[in-house]
PDB file of C-alpha atoms in Angstrom:
ATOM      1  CA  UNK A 559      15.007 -24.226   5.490  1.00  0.00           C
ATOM      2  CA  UNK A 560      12.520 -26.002   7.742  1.00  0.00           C
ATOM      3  CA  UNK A 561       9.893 -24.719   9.285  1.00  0.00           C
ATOM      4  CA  UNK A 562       9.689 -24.736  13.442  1.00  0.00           C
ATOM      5  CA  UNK A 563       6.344 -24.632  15.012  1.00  0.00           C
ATOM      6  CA  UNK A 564       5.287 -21.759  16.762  1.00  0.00           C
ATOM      7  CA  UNK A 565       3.258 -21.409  20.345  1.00  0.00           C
ATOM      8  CA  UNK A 566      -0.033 -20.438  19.601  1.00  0.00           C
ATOM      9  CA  UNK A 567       0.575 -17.479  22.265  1.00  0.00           C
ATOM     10  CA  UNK A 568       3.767 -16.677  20.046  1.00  0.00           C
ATOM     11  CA  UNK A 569       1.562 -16.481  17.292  1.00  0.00           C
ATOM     12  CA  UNK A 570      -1.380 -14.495  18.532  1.00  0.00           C
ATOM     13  CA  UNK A 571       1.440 -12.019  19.906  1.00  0.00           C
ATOM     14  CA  UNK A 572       3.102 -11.693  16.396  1.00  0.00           C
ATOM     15  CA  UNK A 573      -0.480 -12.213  14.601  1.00  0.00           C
ATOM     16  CA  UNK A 574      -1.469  -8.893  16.469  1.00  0.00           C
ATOM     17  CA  UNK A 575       1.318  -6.735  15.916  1.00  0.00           C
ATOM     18  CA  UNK A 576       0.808  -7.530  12.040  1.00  0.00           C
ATOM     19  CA  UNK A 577      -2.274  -6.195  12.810  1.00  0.00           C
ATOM     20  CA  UNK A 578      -1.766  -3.742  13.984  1.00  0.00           C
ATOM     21  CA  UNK A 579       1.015  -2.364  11.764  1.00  0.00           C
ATOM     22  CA  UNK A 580      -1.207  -2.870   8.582  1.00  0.00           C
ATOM     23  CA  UNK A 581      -4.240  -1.117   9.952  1.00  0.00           C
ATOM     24  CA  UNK A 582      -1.807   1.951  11.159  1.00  0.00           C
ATOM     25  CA  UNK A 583      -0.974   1.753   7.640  1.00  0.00           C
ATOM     26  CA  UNK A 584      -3.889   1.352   6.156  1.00  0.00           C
ATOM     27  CA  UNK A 585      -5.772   3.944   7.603  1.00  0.00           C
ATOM     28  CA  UNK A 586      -3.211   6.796   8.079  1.00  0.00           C
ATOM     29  CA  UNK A 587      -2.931   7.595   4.838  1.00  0.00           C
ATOM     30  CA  UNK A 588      -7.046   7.811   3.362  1.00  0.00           C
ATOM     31  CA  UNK A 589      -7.735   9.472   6.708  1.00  0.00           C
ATOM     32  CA  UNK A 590      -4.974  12.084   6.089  1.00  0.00           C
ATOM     33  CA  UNK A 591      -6.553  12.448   2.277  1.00  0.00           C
ATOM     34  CA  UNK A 592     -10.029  12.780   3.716  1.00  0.00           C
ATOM     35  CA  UNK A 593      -9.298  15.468   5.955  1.00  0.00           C
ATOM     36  CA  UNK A 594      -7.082  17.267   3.445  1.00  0.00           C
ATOM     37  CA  UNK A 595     -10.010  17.455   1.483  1.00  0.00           C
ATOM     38  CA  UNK A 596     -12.455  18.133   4.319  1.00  0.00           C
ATOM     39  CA  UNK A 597     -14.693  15.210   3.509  1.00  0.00           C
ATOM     40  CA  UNK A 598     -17.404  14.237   6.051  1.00  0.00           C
ATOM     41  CA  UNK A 599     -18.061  11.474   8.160  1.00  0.00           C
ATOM     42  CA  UNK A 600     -19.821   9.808   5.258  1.00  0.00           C
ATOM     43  CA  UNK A 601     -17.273  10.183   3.042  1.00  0.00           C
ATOM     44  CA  UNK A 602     -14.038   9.530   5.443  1.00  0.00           C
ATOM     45  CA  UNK A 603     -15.989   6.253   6.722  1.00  0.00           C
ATOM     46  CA  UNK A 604     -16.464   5.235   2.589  1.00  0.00           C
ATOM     47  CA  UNK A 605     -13.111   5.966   2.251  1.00  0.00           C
ATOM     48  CA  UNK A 606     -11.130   3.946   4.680  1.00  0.00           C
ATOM     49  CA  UNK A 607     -13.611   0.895   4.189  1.00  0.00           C
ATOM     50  CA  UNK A 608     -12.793   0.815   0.302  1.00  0.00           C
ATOM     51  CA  UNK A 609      -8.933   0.877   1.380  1.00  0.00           C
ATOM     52  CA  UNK A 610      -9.298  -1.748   3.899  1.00  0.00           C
ATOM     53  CA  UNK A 611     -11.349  -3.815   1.450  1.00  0.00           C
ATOM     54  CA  UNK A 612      -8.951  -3.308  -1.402  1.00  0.00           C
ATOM     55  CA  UNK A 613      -5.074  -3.799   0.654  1.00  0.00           C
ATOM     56  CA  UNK A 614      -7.489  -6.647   1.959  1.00  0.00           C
ATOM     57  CA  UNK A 615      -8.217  -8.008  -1.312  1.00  0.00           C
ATOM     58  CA  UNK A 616      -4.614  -7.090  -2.510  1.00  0.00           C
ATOM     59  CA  UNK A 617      -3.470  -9.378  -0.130  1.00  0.00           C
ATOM     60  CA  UNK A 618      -5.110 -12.280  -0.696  1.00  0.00           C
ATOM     61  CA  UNK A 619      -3.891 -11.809  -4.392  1.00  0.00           C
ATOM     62  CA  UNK A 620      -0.604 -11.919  -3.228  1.00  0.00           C
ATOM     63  CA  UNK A 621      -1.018 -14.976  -1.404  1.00  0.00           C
ATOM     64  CA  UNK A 622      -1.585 -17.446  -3.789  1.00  0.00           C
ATOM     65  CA  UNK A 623       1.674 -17.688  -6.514  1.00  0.00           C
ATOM     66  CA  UNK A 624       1.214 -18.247 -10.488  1.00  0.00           C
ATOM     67  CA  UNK A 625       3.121 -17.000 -13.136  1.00  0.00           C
ATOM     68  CA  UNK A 626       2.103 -13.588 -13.573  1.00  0.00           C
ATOM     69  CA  UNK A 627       1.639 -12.074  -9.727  1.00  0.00           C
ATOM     70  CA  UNK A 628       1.585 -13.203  -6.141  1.00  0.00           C
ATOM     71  CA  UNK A 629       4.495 -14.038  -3.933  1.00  0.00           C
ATOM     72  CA  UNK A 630       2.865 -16.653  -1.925  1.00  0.00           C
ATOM     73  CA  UNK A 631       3.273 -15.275   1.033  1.00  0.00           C
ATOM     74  CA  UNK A 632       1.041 -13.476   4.116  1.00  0.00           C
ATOM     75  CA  UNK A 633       2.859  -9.779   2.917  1.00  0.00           C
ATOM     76  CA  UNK A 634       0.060  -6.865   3.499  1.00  0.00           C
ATOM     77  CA  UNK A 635      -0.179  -4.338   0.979  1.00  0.00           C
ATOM     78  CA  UNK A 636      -1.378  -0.761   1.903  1.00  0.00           C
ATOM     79  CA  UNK A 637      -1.404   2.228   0.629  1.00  0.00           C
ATOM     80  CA  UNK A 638       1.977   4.319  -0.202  1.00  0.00           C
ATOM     81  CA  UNK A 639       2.300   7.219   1.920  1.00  0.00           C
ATOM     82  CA  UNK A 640       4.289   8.878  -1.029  1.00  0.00           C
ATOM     83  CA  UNK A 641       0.830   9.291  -2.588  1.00  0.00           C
ATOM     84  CA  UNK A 642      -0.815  11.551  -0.099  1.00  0.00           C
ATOM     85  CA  UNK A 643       0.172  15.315  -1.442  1.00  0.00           C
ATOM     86  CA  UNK A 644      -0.552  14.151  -5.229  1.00  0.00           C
ATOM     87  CA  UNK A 645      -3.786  12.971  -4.577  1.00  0.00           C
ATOM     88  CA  UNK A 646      -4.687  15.770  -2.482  1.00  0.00           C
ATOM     89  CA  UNK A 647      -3.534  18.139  -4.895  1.00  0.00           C
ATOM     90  CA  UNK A 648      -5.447  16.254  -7.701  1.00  0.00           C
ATOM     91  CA  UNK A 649      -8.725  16.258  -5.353  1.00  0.00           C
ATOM     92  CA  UNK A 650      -8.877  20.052  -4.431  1.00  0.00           C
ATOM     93  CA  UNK A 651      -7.841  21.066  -7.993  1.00  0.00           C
ATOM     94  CA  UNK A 652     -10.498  18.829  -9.858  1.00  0.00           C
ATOM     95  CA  UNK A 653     -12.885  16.356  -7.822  1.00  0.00           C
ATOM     96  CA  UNK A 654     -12.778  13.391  -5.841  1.00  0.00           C
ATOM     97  CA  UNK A 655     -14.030  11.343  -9.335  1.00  0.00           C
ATOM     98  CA  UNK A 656     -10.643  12.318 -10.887  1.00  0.00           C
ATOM     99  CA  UNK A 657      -8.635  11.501  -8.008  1.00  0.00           C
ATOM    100  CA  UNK A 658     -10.105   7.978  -8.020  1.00  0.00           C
ATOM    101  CA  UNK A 659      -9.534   7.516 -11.392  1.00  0.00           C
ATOM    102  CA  UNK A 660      -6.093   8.861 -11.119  1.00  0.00           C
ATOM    103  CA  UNK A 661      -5.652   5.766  -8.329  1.00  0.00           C
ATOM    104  CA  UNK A 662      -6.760   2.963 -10.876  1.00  0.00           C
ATOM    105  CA  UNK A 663      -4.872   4.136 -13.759  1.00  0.00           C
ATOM    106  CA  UNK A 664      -1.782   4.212 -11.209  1.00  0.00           C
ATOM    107  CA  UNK A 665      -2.871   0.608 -10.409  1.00  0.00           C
ATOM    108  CA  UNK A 666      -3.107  -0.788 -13.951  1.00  0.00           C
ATOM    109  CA  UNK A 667       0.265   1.065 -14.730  1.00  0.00           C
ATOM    110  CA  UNK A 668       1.983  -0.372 -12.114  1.00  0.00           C
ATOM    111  CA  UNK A 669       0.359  -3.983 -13.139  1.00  0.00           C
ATOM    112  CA  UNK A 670       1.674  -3.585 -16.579  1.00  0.00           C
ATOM    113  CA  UNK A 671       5.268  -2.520 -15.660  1.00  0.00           C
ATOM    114  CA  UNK A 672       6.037  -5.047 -12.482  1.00  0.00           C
ATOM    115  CA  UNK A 673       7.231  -7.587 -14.200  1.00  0.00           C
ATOM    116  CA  UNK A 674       9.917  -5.633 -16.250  1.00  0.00           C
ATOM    117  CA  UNK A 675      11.275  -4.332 -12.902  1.00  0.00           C
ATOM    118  CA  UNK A 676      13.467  -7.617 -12.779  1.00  0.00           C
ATOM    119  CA  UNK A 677      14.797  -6.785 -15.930  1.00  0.00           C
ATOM    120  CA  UNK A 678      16.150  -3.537 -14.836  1.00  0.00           C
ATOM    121  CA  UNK A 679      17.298  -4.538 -11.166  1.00  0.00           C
ATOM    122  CA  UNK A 680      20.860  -3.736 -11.756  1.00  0.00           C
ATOM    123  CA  UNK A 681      20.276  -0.108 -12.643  1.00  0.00           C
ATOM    124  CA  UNK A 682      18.822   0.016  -9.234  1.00  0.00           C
ATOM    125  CA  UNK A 683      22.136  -0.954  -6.957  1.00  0.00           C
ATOM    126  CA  UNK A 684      21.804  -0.701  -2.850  1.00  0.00           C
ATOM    127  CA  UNK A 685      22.944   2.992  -3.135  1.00  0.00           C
ATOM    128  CA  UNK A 686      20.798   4.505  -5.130  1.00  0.00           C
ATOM    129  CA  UNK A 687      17.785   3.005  -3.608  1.00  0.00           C
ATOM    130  CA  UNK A 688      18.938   3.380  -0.450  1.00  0.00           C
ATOM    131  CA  UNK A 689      19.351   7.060  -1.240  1.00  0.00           C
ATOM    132  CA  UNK A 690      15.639   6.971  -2.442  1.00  0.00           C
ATOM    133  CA  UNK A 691      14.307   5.410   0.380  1.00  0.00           C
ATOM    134  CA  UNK A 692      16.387   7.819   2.951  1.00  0.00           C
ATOM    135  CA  UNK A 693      14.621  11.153   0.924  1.00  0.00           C
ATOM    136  CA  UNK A 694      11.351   9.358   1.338  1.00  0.00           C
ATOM    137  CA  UNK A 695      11.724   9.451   4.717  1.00  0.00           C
ATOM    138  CA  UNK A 696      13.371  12.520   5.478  1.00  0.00           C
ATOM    139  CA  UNK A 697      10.641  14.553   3.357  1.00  0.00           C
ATOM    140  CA  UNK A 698       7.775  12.525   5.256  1.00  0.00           C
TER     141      UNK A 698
END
């Protein structure tokens, strides 16, 4: 498929609503953690600079393709809204420490088992996940 090129006020346009949509994203969901937990200014402002840094940094990841991870392609990763109640629930009922620590252990499990998600696509036809995905949203 070739490529066509695109205005550069076509761009800016589309570059800004990407923008936008990842930093809605990106900062809904440790701002709705931070005040669940009634953190400060301090701590709010620490924690949606760490999760800009890291989808930032995620990003970039995914931008460069090799055998083990990255799409090659400009795709923003955020934050999953579907984590919000767990990690509140984790932060009130032990600390904030334990609730990060629950996040990279989440991470690395998640590392580990992408690549056998192609192996088990089929169990995963259009209905169920669309099923999934309707829940999601109806429960948000």
């Amino acid at each position: 498929m070739a490529q066509k090129e695109v205005s550069h006020k076509k761009a800016a346009v589309l570059g800004l609503q990407h923008l936008l949509a990842m930093y809605s994203g990106a900062v809904a969901v440790p701002l709705l953690i931070g005040t669940a937990l009634k953190f400060n200014s301090e701590q709010m402002t620490y924690l949606v600079s760490i999760d800009i840094f890291m989808c930032g940094l995620a990003t970039m990841i995914q931008l460069f393709r090799n055998k083990y991870f990255g799409i090659g392609l400009p795709v923003v990763l955020g934050c999953a809204i579907q984590a919000v109640a767990p990690l509140e629930m984790i932060g009130q009922k032990f600390s904030t420490n334990t609730m990060y620590g629950a996040i990279i252990v989440a991470g690395i499990f998640v590392f580990l088992v992408a690549g056998w998600f192609s192996k088990i696509k089929k169990l995963f036809p259009p209905v169920v996940t669309g099923t999934l995905i309707t829940v999601i949203g109806l429960t948000l």
